Amino acid sequence: MRLYAAVAAGGFRRYATYRGATLAGVFTNTVFGLIIACTYIALWDERPHLGGYTQEQALTYVWIGQAMFAVMVLQLGGGFEADLMDRIRSGDIAVDLYRPVDLQAWWLAQDLGRAGFQFLGRGVVPVCVGALVFQLALPADPLRWFAFLLTLVFGVAVSFALRYLVALSAFWLMDGSGVVQMAGLVANFMSGMLLPLNVFPGAFGEVARALPWSALLQVPADVLMGERGAAGALAFQGMWAVVLLGAGRLLQRAATRRVVVQGG
């Protein structure tokens, strides 16, 4: 555990060195938050209580989404997956597999460190700006904030598991950029980044809320706003984390047994 804690700390320090990129990300998330918030105001003026949200809750959802964009890597390419795919293509993954550490746990620890920095570096400031400009439905109960932070940890685990599956596709594909782009589009839409999943009608909405991508944004936002119980939310996220991490382990086993490492 001390080893993986050190790996997580290293992941935090690695992203902390890119100060210019962090400032640019804060600025971008803040600007997009302002634009989307104004769009939501117009939409909720026409359709009050759309998706069961008040306008204040809808605006809160916007800023939570901007805060979570980098934390959950809702646009693939900002996490570990690019590095892992490069190592698979170059053949360096063979060295990683011989190390006395678990490959999946190593990358998970590093990604948790990355997510911790992104939350502090790019997540807090946009929400503070949103709270200054708009009336948000942020809770005063510290227990709800604690439950929200727990859902973020579980959400990062689900996000990692999804991206790990995408990265492992490089064992079979010479160029996984197409898979990364498709996975990014799906994550953006099905996580609720474009619109809350509560807005989706009928069976489509029920399916969208049951899929693992909802654990990345919709579930944490609902817990923060008191629209969903913490116990049920954590159980949902934990279930998908276990399923997807198990699928990643099985896919890794299949890849390392039957696929020749590219590069030699």
PDB file of C-alpha atoms in Angstrom:
ATOM      1  CA  MET A   1       0.000   0.000   0.000  1.00  0.00           C
ATOM      2  CA  ARG A   2       2.909   2.355   0.690  1.00  0.00           C
ATOM      3  CA  LEU A   3       4.115   1.779  -2.860  1.00  0.00           C
ATOM      4  CA  TYR A   4       0.760   2.656  -4.409  1.00  0.00           C
ATOM      5  CA  ALA A   5       0.435   5.679  -2.125  1.00  0.00           C
ATOM      6  CA  ALA A   6       3.802   6.866  -3.428  1.00  0.00           C
ATOM      7  CA  VAL A   7       2.638   6.294  -7.009  1.00  0.00           C
ATOM      8  CA  ALA A   8      -0.517   8.345  -6.314  1.00  0.00           C
ATOM      9  CA  ALA A   9       1.590  11.128  -4.808  1.00  0.00           C
ATOM     10  CA  GLY A  10       3.805  11.032  -7.875  1.00  0.00           C
ATOM     11  CA  GLY A  11       0.756  11.365 -10.122  1.00  0.00           C
ATOM     12  CA  PHE A  12      -0.357  14.408  -8.118  1.00  0.00           C
ATOM     13  CA  ARG A  13       3.082  16.050  -8.408  1.00  0.00           C
ATOM     14  CA  ARG A  14       3.343  15.279 -12.107  1.00  0.00           C
ATOM     15  CA  TYR A  15       0.201  17.228 -12.988  1.00  0.00           C
ATOM     16  CA  ALA A  16       1.025  19.961 -10.482  1.00  0.00           C
ATOM     17  CA  THR A  17       4.082  20.874 -12.563  1.00  0.00           C
ATOM     18  CA  TYR A  18       1.923  21.975 -15.531  1.00  0.00           C
ATOM     19  CA  ARG A  19       0.859  25.295 -14.029  1.00  0.00           C
ATOM     20  CA  GLY A  20       0.220  27.022 -17.328  1.00  0.00           C
ATOM     21  CA  ALA A  21      -2.026  24.196 -18.512  1.00  0.00           C
ATOM     22  CA  THR A  22      -3.867  24.267 -15.193  1.00  0.00           C
ATOM     23  CA  LEU A  23      -4.534  28.001 -15.421  1.00  0.00           C
ATOM     24  CA  ALA A  24      -5.687  27.607 -19.018  1.00  0.00           C
ATOM     25  CA  GLY A  25      -7.993  24.778 -17.939  1.00  0.00           C
ATOM     26  CA  VAL A  26      -9.480  26.866 -15.116  1.00  0.00           C
ATOM     27  CA  PHE A  27     -10.111  29.728 -17.534  1.00  0.00           C
ATOM     28  CA  THR A  28     -11.665  27.415 -20.138  1.00  0.00           C
ATOM     29  CA  ASN A  29     -13.936  25.664 -17.654  1.00  0.00           C
ATOM     30  CA  THR A  30     -15.040  28.993 -16.206  1.00  0.00           C
ATOM     31  CA  VAL A  31     -15.861  30.487 -19.617  1.00  0.00           C
ATOM     32  CA  PHE A  32     -17.734  27.391 -20.748  1.00  0.00           C
ATOM     33  CA  GLY A  33     -19.547  27.336 -17.416  1.00  0.00           C
ATOM     34  CA  LEU A  34     -20.761  30.903 -17.955  1.00  0.00           C
ATOM     35  CA  ILE A  35     -21.928  30.115 -21.497  1.00  0.00           C
ATOM     36  CA  ILE A  36     -23.736  26.906 -20.546  1.00  0.00           C
ATOM     37  CA  ALA A  37     -25.257  28.516 -17.444  1.00  0.00           C
ATOM     38  CA  CYS A  38     -26.829  31.273 -19.551  1.00  0.00           C
ATOM     39  CA  THR A  39     -28.178  28.605 -21.919  1.00  0.00           C
ATOM     40  CA  TYR A  40     -29.658  26.673 -18.985  1.00  0.00           C
ATOM     41  CA  ILE A  41     -31.304  29.815 -17.632  1.00  0.00           C
ATOM     42  CA  ALA A  42     -33.085  30.319 -20.959  1.00  0.00           C
ATOM     43  CA  LEU A  43     -34.068  26.637 -21.107  1.00  0.00           C
ATOM     44  CA  TRP A  44     -35.385  26.504 -17.535  1.00  0.00           C
ATOM     45  CA  ASP A  45     -37.280  29.778 -18.047  1.00  0.00           C
ATOM     46  CA  GLU A  46     -39.184  28.013 -20.820  1.00  0.00           C
ATOM     47  CA  ARG A  47     -39.419  24.657 -19.040  1.00  0.00           C
ATOM     48  CA  PRO A  48     -39.402  25.200 -15.247  1.00  0.00           C
ATOM     49  CA  HIS A  49     -38.510  22.097 -13.206  1.00  0.00           C
ATOM     50  CA  LEU A  50     -37.227  20.297 -16.307  1.00  0.00           C
ATOM     51  CA  GLY A  51     -35.917  16.918 -15.241  1.00  0.00           C
ATOM     52  CA  GLY A  52     -37.124  17.579 -11.702  1.00  0.00           C
ATOM     53  CA  TYR A  53     -34.545  20.341 -11.155  1.00  0.00           C
ATOM     54  CA  THR A  54     -35.190  23.906 -10.119  1.00  0.00           C
ATOM     55  CA  GLN A  55     -33.257  26.554 -12.005  1.00  0.00           C
ATOM     56  CA  GLU A  56     -30.842  26.872  -9.073  1.00  0.00           C
ATOM     57  CA  GLN A  57     -30.211  23.115  -9.156  1.00  0.00           C
ATOM     58  CA  ALA A  58     -29.716  23.188 -12.922  1.00  0.00           C
ATOM     59  CA  LEU A  59     -27.112  25.944 -12.560  1.00  0.00           C
ATOM     60  CA  THR A  60     -25.427  23.990  -9.778  1.00  0.00           C
ATOM     61  CA  TYR A  61     -25.296  20.995 -12.106  1.00  0.00           C
ATOM     62  CA  VAL A  62     -23.553  23.131 -14.747  1.00  0.00           C
ATOM     63  CA  TRP A  63     -20.750  24.167 -12.420  1.00  0.00           C
ATOM     64  CA  ILE A  64     -20.338  20.718 -10.903  1.00  0.00           C
ATOM     65  CA  GLY A  65     -19.979  19.446 -14.471  1.00  0.00           C
ATOM     66  CA  GLN A  66     -17.253  21.976 -15.224  1.00  0.00           C
ATOM     67  CA  ALA A  67     -15.476  21.030 -12.011  1.00  0.00           C
ATOM     68  CA  MET A  68     -15.668  17.320 -12.848  1.00  0.00           C
ATOM     69  CA  PHE A  69     -14.651  17.618 -16.501  1.00  0.00           C
ATOM     70  CA  ALA A  70     -10.937  17.108 -15.869  1.00  0.00           C
ATOM     71  CA  VAL A  71     -11.357  15.039 -12.698  1.00  0.00           C
ATOM     72  CA  MET A  72     -13.388  12.346 -14.460  1.00  0.00           C
ATOM     73  CA  VAL A  73     -11.633  12.856 -17.840  1.00  0.00           C
ATOM     74  CA  LEU A  74     -14.941  13.321 -19.653  1.00  0.00           C
ATOM     75  CA  GLN A  75     -12.927  14.103 -22.777  1.00  0.00           C
ATOM     76  CA  LEU A  76     -10.504  11.211 -23.138  1.00  0.00           C
ATOM     77  CA  GLY A  77      -6.849  12.009 -23.596  1.00  0.00           C
ATOM     78  CA  GLY A  78      -6.254  13.844 -20.327  1.00  0.00           C
ATOM     79  CA  GLY A  79      -5.459  10.817 -18.207  1.00  0.00           C
ATOM     80  CA  PHE A  80      -3.199   7.798 -18.125  1.00  0.00           C
ATOM     81  CA  GLU A  81      -4.674   6.114 -21.199  1.00  0.00           C
ATOM     82  CA  ALA A  82      -2.422   7.874 -23.722  1.00  0.00           C
ATOM     83  CA  ASP A  83       0.703   6.851 -21.804  1.00  0.00           C
ATOM     84  CA  LEU A  84      -0.440   3.241 -21.456  1.00  0.00           C
ATOM     85  CA  MET A  85      -1.350   2.972 -25.138  1.00  0.00           C
ATOM     86  CA  ASP A  86       2.046   4.383 -26.111  1.00  0.00           C
ATOM     87  CA  ARG A  87       3.787   1.799 -23.951  1.00  0.00           C
ATOM     88  CA  ILE A  88       1.746  -0.973 -25.516  1.00  0.00           C
ATOM     89  CA  ARG A  89       2.561   0.210 -29.056  1.00  0.00           C
ATOM     90  CA  SER A  90       6.274   0.587 -28.320  1.00  0.00           C
ATOM     91  CA  GLY A  91       6.562  -2.745 -26.533  1.00  0.00           C
ATOM     92  CA  ASP A  92       7.614  -1.139 -23.232  1.00  0.00           C
ATOM     93  CA  ILE A  93       4.566  -2.779 -21.656  1.00  0.00           C
ATOM     94  CA  ALA A  94       6.593  -6.013 -21.555  1.00  0.00           C
ATOM     95  CA  VAL A  95       8.913  -4.392 -19.005  1.00  0.00           C
ATOM     96  CA  ASP A  96       5.911  -3.207 -16.969  1.00  0.00           C
ATOM     97  CA  LEU A  97       4.473  -6.723 -16.847  1.00  0.00           C
ATOM     98  CA  TYR A  98       7.726  -8.085 -15.413  1.00  0.00           C
ATOM     99  CA  ARG A  99       7.772  -5.589 -12.543  1.00  0.00           C
ATOM    100  CA  PRO A 100       6.742  -6.909  -9.091  1.00  0.00           C
ATOM    101  CA  VAL A 101       3.630  -4.713  -9.009  1.00  0.00           C
ATOM    102  CA  ASP A 102       0.102  -5.110 -10.273  1.00  0.00           C
ATOM    103  CA  LEU A 103      -0.220  -3.286 -13.606  1.00  0.00           C
ATOM    104  CA  GLN A 104      -3.854  -2.261 -13.132  1.00  0.00           C
ATOM    105  CA  ALA A 105      -3.347  -1.129  -9.526  1.00  0.00           C
ATOM    106  CA  TRP A 106      -0.271   0.889 -10.541  1.00  0.00           C
ATOM    107  CA  TRP A 107      -2.164   2.886 -13.143  1.00  0.00           C
ATOM    108  CA  LEU A 108      -5.184   3.259 -10.841  1.00  0.00           C
ATOM    109  CA  ALA A 109      -3.014   4.748  -8.093  1.00  0.00           C
ATOM    110  CA  GLN A 110      -1.436   7.159 -10.556  1.00  0.00           C
ATOM    111  CA  ASP A 111      -4.854   8.176 -11.865  1.00  0.00           C
ATOM    112  CA  LEU A 112      -6.168   8.807  -8.355  1.00  0.00           C
ATOM    113  CA  GLY A 113      -3.259  11.186  -7.800  1.00  0.00           C
ATOM    114  CA  ARG A 114      -4.033  12.952 -11.087  1.00  0.00           C
ATOM    115  CA  ALA A 115      -7.712  13.256 -10.146  1.00  0.00           C
ATOM    116  CA  GLY A 116      -6.833  14.707  -6.747  1.00  0.00           C
ATOM    117  CA  PHE A 117      -4.817  17.478  -8.322  1.00  0.00           C
ATOM    118  CA  GLN A 118      -7.412  18.182 -11.006  1.00  0.00           C
ATOM    119  CA  PHE A 119     -10.092  18.517  -8.332  1.00  0.00           C
ATOM    120  CA  LEU A 120      -8.055  21.059  -6.380  1.00  0.00           C
ATOM    121  CA  GLY A 121      -6.416  22.726  -9.368  1.00  0.00           C
ATOM    122  CA  ARG A 122      -9.270  22.898 -11.877  1.00  0.00           C
ATOM    123  CA  GLY A 123     -12.410  21.986  -9.959  1.00  0.00           C
ATOM    124  CA  VAL A 124     -12.681  24.363  -7.019  1.00  0.00           C
ATOM    125  CA  VAL A 125     -12.166  27.730  -8.731  1.00  0.00           C
ATOM    126  CA  PRO A 126     -14.910  27.383 -11.426  1.00  0.00           C
ATOM    127  CA  VAL A 127     -17.481  26.412  -8.780  1.00  0.00           C
ATOM    128  CA  CYS A 128     -16.488  29.418  -6.658  1.00  0.00           C
ATOM    129  CA  VAL A 129     -16.873  31.702  -9.681  1.00  0.00           C
ATOM    130  CA  GLY A 130     -20.260  30.175 -10.456  1.00  0.00           C
ATOM    131  CA  ALA A 131     -21.401  30.694  -6.866  1.00  0.00           C
ATOM    132  CA  LEU A 132     -20.408  34.365  -7.052  1.00  0.00           C
ATOM    133  CA  VAL A 133     -22.211  35.009 -10.346  1.00  0.00           C
ATOM    134  CA  PHE A 134     -25.324  32.814  -9.958  1.00  0.00           C
ATOM    135  CA  GLN A 135     -27.620  31.568  -7.236  1.00  0.00           C
ATOM    136  CA  LEU A 136     -26.598  27.941  -6.737  1.00  0.00           C
ATOM    137  CA  ALA A 137     -28.210  25.181  -4.695  1.00  0.00           C
ATOM    138  CA  LEU A 138     -25.089  24.289  -2.722  1.00  0.00           C
ATOM    139  CA  PRO A 139     -25.729  22.517   0.599  1.00  0.00           C
ATOM    140  CA  ALA A 140     -24.713  23.787   4.022  1.00  0.00           C
ATOM    141  CA  ASP A 141     -24.608  20.298   5.545  1.00  0.00           C
ATOM    142  CA  PRO A 142     -20.968  19.099   5.857  1.00  0.00           C
ATOM    143  CA  LEU A 143     -22.102  15.463   5.802  1.00  0.00           C
ATOM    144  CA  ARG A 144     -23.533  15.943   2.332  1.00  0.00           C
ATOM    145  CA  TRP A 145     -20.256  17.439   1.170  1.00  0.00           C
ATOM    146  CA  PHE A 146     -18.436  14.444   2.643  1.00  0.00           C
ATOM    147  CA  ALA A 147     -20.789  12.061   0.824  1.00  0.00           C
ATOM    148  CA  PHE A 148     -20.175  14.030  -2.369  1.00  0.00           C
ATOM    149  CA  LEU A 149     -16.403  13.625  -1.988  1.00  0.00           C
ATOM    150  CA  LEU A 150     -16.860   9.877  -1.517  1.00  0.00           C
ATOM    151  CA  THR A 151     -18.877   9.688  -4.734  1.00  0.00           C
ATOM    152  CA  LEU A 152     -16.038  11.491  -6.504  1.00  0.00           C
ATOM    153  CA  VAL A 153     -13.553   8.821  -5.396  1.00  0.00           C
ATOM    154  CA  PHE A 154     -15.881   6.045  -6.552  1.00  0.00           C
ATOM    155  CA  GLY A 155     -16.585   7.952  -9.763  1.00  0.00           C
ATOM    156  CA  VAL A 156     -12.873   8.227 -10.536  1.00  0.00           C
ATOM    157  CA  ALA A 157     -12.587   4.460 -10.041  1.00  0.00           C
ATOM    158  CA  VAL A 158     -15.368   3.899 -12.594  1.00  0.00           C
ATOM    159  CA  SER A 159     -13.799   6.432 -14.975  1.00  0.00           C
ATOM    160  CA  PHE A 160     -10.437   4.702 -14.674  1.00  0.00           C
ATOM    161  CA  ALA A 161     -11.965   1.283 -15.302  1.00  0.00           C
ATOM    162  CA  LEU A 162     -13.667   2.507 -18.479  1.00  0.00           C
ATOM    163  CA  ARG A 163     -10.506   4.168 -19.763  1.00  0.00           C
ATOM    164  CA  TYR A 164      -8.403   1.129 -18.873  1.00  0.00           C
ATOM    165  CA  LEU A 165     -10.573  -0.982 -21.162  1.00  0.00           C
ATOM    166  CA  VAL A 166     -10.116   1.601 -23.913  1.00  0.00           C
ATOM    167  CA  ALA A 167      -6.339   1.672 -23.415  1.00  0.00           C
ATOM    168  CA  LEU A 168      -6.076  -2.121 -23.594  1.00  0.00           C
ATOM    169  CA  SER A 169      -7.537  -2.012 -27.103  1.00  0.00           C
ATOM    170  CA  ALA A 170      -4.045  -0.964 -28.226  1.00  0.00           C
ATOM    171  CA  PHE A 171      -2.978  -4.606 -27.802  1.00  0.00           C
ATOM    172  CA  TRP A 172      -5.089  -5.402 -30.864  1.00  0.00           C
ATOM    173  CA  LEU A 173      -5.062  -2.076 -32.741  1.00  0.00           C
ATOM    174  CA  MET A 174      -2.009  -0.326 -34.122  1.00  0.00           C
ATOM    175  CA  ASP A 175      -3.724   3.022 -33.635  1.00  0.00           C
ATOM    176  CA  GLY A 176      -6.324   3.378 -30.888  1.00  0.00           C
ATOM    177  CA  SER A 177      -7.125   7.048 -31.549  1.00  0.00           C
ATOM    178  CA  GLY A 178     -10.479   6.128 -33.098  1.00  0.00           C
ATOM    179  CA  VAL A 179     -11.490   4.136 -30.034  1.00  0.00           C
ATOM    180  CA  VAL A 180     -10.404   7.011 -27.783  1.00  0.00           C
ATOM    181  CA  GLN A 181     -12.458   9.545 -29.760  1.00  0.00           C
ATOM    182  CA  MET A 182     -15.572   7.364 -29.760  1.00  0.00           C
ATOM    183  CA  ALA A 183     -15.209   6.632 -26.051  1.00  0.00           C
ATOM    184  CA  GLY A 184     -14.834  10.361 -25.370  1.00  0.00           C
ATOM    185  CA  LEU A 185     -18.031  11.180 -27.259  1.00  0.00           C
ATOM    186  CA  VAL A 186     -19.942   8.488 -25.393  1.00  0.00           C
ATOM    187  CA  ALA A 187     -18.565   9.654 -22.032  1.00  0.00           C
ATOM    188  CA  ASN A 188     -19.530  13.275 -22.741  1.00  0.00           C
ATOM    189  CA  PHE A 189     -23.090  12.401 -23.677  1.00  0.00           C
ATOM    190  CA  MET A 190     -23.883   9.494 -21.367  1.00  0.00           C
ATOM    191  CA  SER A 191     -22.321  11.049 -18.248  1.00  0.00           C
ATOM    192  CA  GLY A 192     -24.746  13.975 -18.466  1.00  0.00           C
ATOM    193  CA  MET A 193     -22.111  16.541 -19.370  1.00  0.00           C
ATOM    194  CA  LEU A 194     -24.203  18.003 -22.191  1.00  0.00           C
ATOM    195  CA  LEU A 195     -27.576  17.724 -20.426  1.00  0.00           C
ATOM    196  CA  PRO A 196     -28.580  16.128 -17.119  1.00  0.00           C
ATOM    197  CA  LEU A 197     -29.629  12.527 -17.646  1.00  0.00           C
ATOM    198  CA  ASN A 198     -32.827  13.323 -15.715  1.00  0.00           C
ATOM    199  CA  VAL A 199     -33.949  15.286 -18.777  1.00  0.00           C
ATOM    200  CA  PHE A 200     -33.816  12.219 -21.048  1.00  0.00           C
ATOM    201  CA  PRO A 201     -37.329  10.820 -21.487  1.00  0.00           C
ATOM    202  CA  GLY A 202     -38.804   7.368 -20.958  1.00  0.00           C
ATOM    203  CA  ALA A 203     -36.881   4.154 -21.331  1.00  0.00           C
ATOM    204  CA  PHE A 204     -33.899   5.909 -22.895  1.00  0.00           C
ATOM    205  CA  GLY A 205     -33.457   8.015 -19.772  1.00  0.00           C
ATOM    206  CA  GLU A 206     -33.772   4.980 -17.505  1.00  0.00           C
ATOM    207  CA  VAL A 207     -31.134   3.089 -19.481  1.00  0.00           C
ATOM    208  CA  ALA A 208     -28.792   6.103 -19.538  1.00  0.00           C
ATOM    209  CA  ARG A 209     -29.050   6.500 -15.763  1.00  0.00           C
ATOM    210  CA  ALA A 210     -28.350   2.789 -15.266  1.00  0.00           C
ATOM    211  CA  LEU A 211     -25.157   2.759 -17.358  1.00  0.00           C
ATOM    212  CA  PRO A 212     -21.729   3.300 -15.745  1.00  0.00           C
ATOM    213  CA  TRP A 213     -21.149   6.738 -17.273  1.00  0.00           C
ATOM    214  CA  SER A 214     -23.832   8.222 -15.025  1.00  0.00           C
ATOM    215  CA  ALA A 215     -21.542   7.433 -12.079  1.00  0.00           C
ATOM    216  CA  LEU A 216     -19.083  10.059 -13.337  1.00  0.00           C
ATOM    217  CA  LEU A 217     -21.234  13.204 -13.077  1.00  0.00           C
ATOM    218  CA  GLN A 218     -24.967  12.629 -12.688  1.00  0.00           C
ATOM    219  CA  VAL A 219     -24.691  10.578  -9.503  1.00  0.00           C
ATOM    220  CA  PRO A 220     -22.238  12.875  -7.641  1.00  0.00           C
ATOM    221  CA  ALA A 221     -24.243  15.963  -8.622  1.00  0.00           C
ATOM    222  CA  ASP A 222     -27.502  14.428  -7.393  1.00  0.00           C
ATOM    223  CA  VAL A 223     -25.897  13.451  -4.090  1.00  0.00           C
ATOM    224  CA  LEU A 224     -24.591  16.981  -3.588  1.00  0.00           C
ATOM    225  CA  MET A 225     -28.010  18.501  -4.316  1.00  0.00           C
ATOM    226  CA  GLY A 226     -29.877  15.998  -2.131  1.00  0.00           C
ATOM    227  CA  GLU A 227     -31.670  14.364  -5.059  1.00  0.00           C
ATOM    228  CA  ARG A 228     -30.171  10.936  -4.348  1.00  0.00           C
ATOM    229  CA  GLY A 229     -29.208   9.078  -1.195  1.00  0.00           C
ATOM    230  CA  ALA A 230     -25.502   8.592  -0.563  1.00  0.00           C
ATOM    231  CA  ALA A 231     -25.754   4.889   0.312  1.00  0.00           C
ATOM    232  CA  GLY A 232     -27.580   3.965  -2.891  1.00  0.00           C
ATOM    233  CA  ALA A 233     -25.288   6.145  -4.982  1.00  0.00           C
ATOM    234  CA  LEU A 234     -22.121   4.600  -3.558  1.00  0.00           C
ATOM    235  CA  ALA A 235     -23.533   1.100  -3.990  1.00  0.00           C
ATOM    236  CA  PHE A 236     -24.305   1.866  -7.644  1.00  0.00           C
ATOM    237  CA  GLN A 237     -20.854   3.290  -8.287  1.00  0.00           C
ATOM    238  CA  GLY A 238     -19.145   0.499  -6.368  1.00  0.00           C
ATOM    239  CA  MET A 239     -20.993  -2.148  -8.353  1.00  0.00           C
ATOM    240  CA  TRP A 240     -19.895  -0.682 -11.678  1.00  0.00           C
ATOM    241  CA  ALA A 241     -16.331  -0.186 -10.423  1.00  0.00           C
ATOM    242  CA  VAL A 242     -16.059  -3.852  -9.437  1.00  0.00           C
ATOM    243  CA  VAL A 243     -17.610  -5.057 -12.704  1.00  0.00           C
ATOM    244  CA  LEU A 244     -15.469  -2.866 -14.949  1.00  0.00           C
ATOM    245  CA  LEU A 245     -12.224  -3.391 -13.046  1.00  0.00           C
ATOM    246  CA  GLY A 246     -12.866  -7.127 -13.233  1.00  0.00           C
ATOM    247  CA  ALA A 247     -13.499  -6.841 -16.973  1.00  0.00           C
ATOM    248  CA  GLY A 248     -10.233  -4.921 -17.347  1.00  0.00           C
ATOM    249  CA  ARG A 249      -8.340  -7.628 -15.510  1.00  0.00           C
ATOM    250  CA  LEU A 250      -9.832 -10.332 -17.724  1.00  0.00           C
ATOM    251  CA  LEU A 251      -9.054  -8.356 -20.890  1.00  0.00           C
ATOM    252  CA  GLN A 252      -5.496  -7.737 -19.705  1.00  0.00           C
ATOM    253  CA  ARG A 253      -5.059 -11.458 -19.061  1.00  0.00           C
ATOM    254  CA  ALA A 254      -6.346 -12.302 -22.532  1.00  0.00           C
ATOM    255  CA  ALA A 255      -4.096  -9.703 -24.155  1.00  0.00           C
ATOM    256  CA  THR A 256      -0.910 -10.748 -22.389  1.00  0.00           C
ATOM    257  CA  ARG A 257      -1.517 -14.435 -23.106  1.00  0.00           C
ATOM    258  CA  ARG A 258      -2.519 -14.364 -26.751  1.00  0.00           C
ATOM    259  CA  VAL A 259      -1.242 -11.139 -28.295  1.00  0.00           C
ATOM    260  CA  VAL A 260       2.348 -10.558 -29.359  1.00  0.00           C
ATOM    261  CA  VAL A 261       3.695  -7.335 -27.806  1.00  0.00           C
ATOM    262  CA  GLN A 262       4.135  -4.782 -30.553  1.00  0.00           C
ATOM    263  CA  GLY A 263       7.628  -3.459 -30.992  1.00  0.00           C
ATOM    264  CA  GLY A 264       9.392  -6.768 -30.495  1.00  0.00           C
TER     265      GLY A 264
END
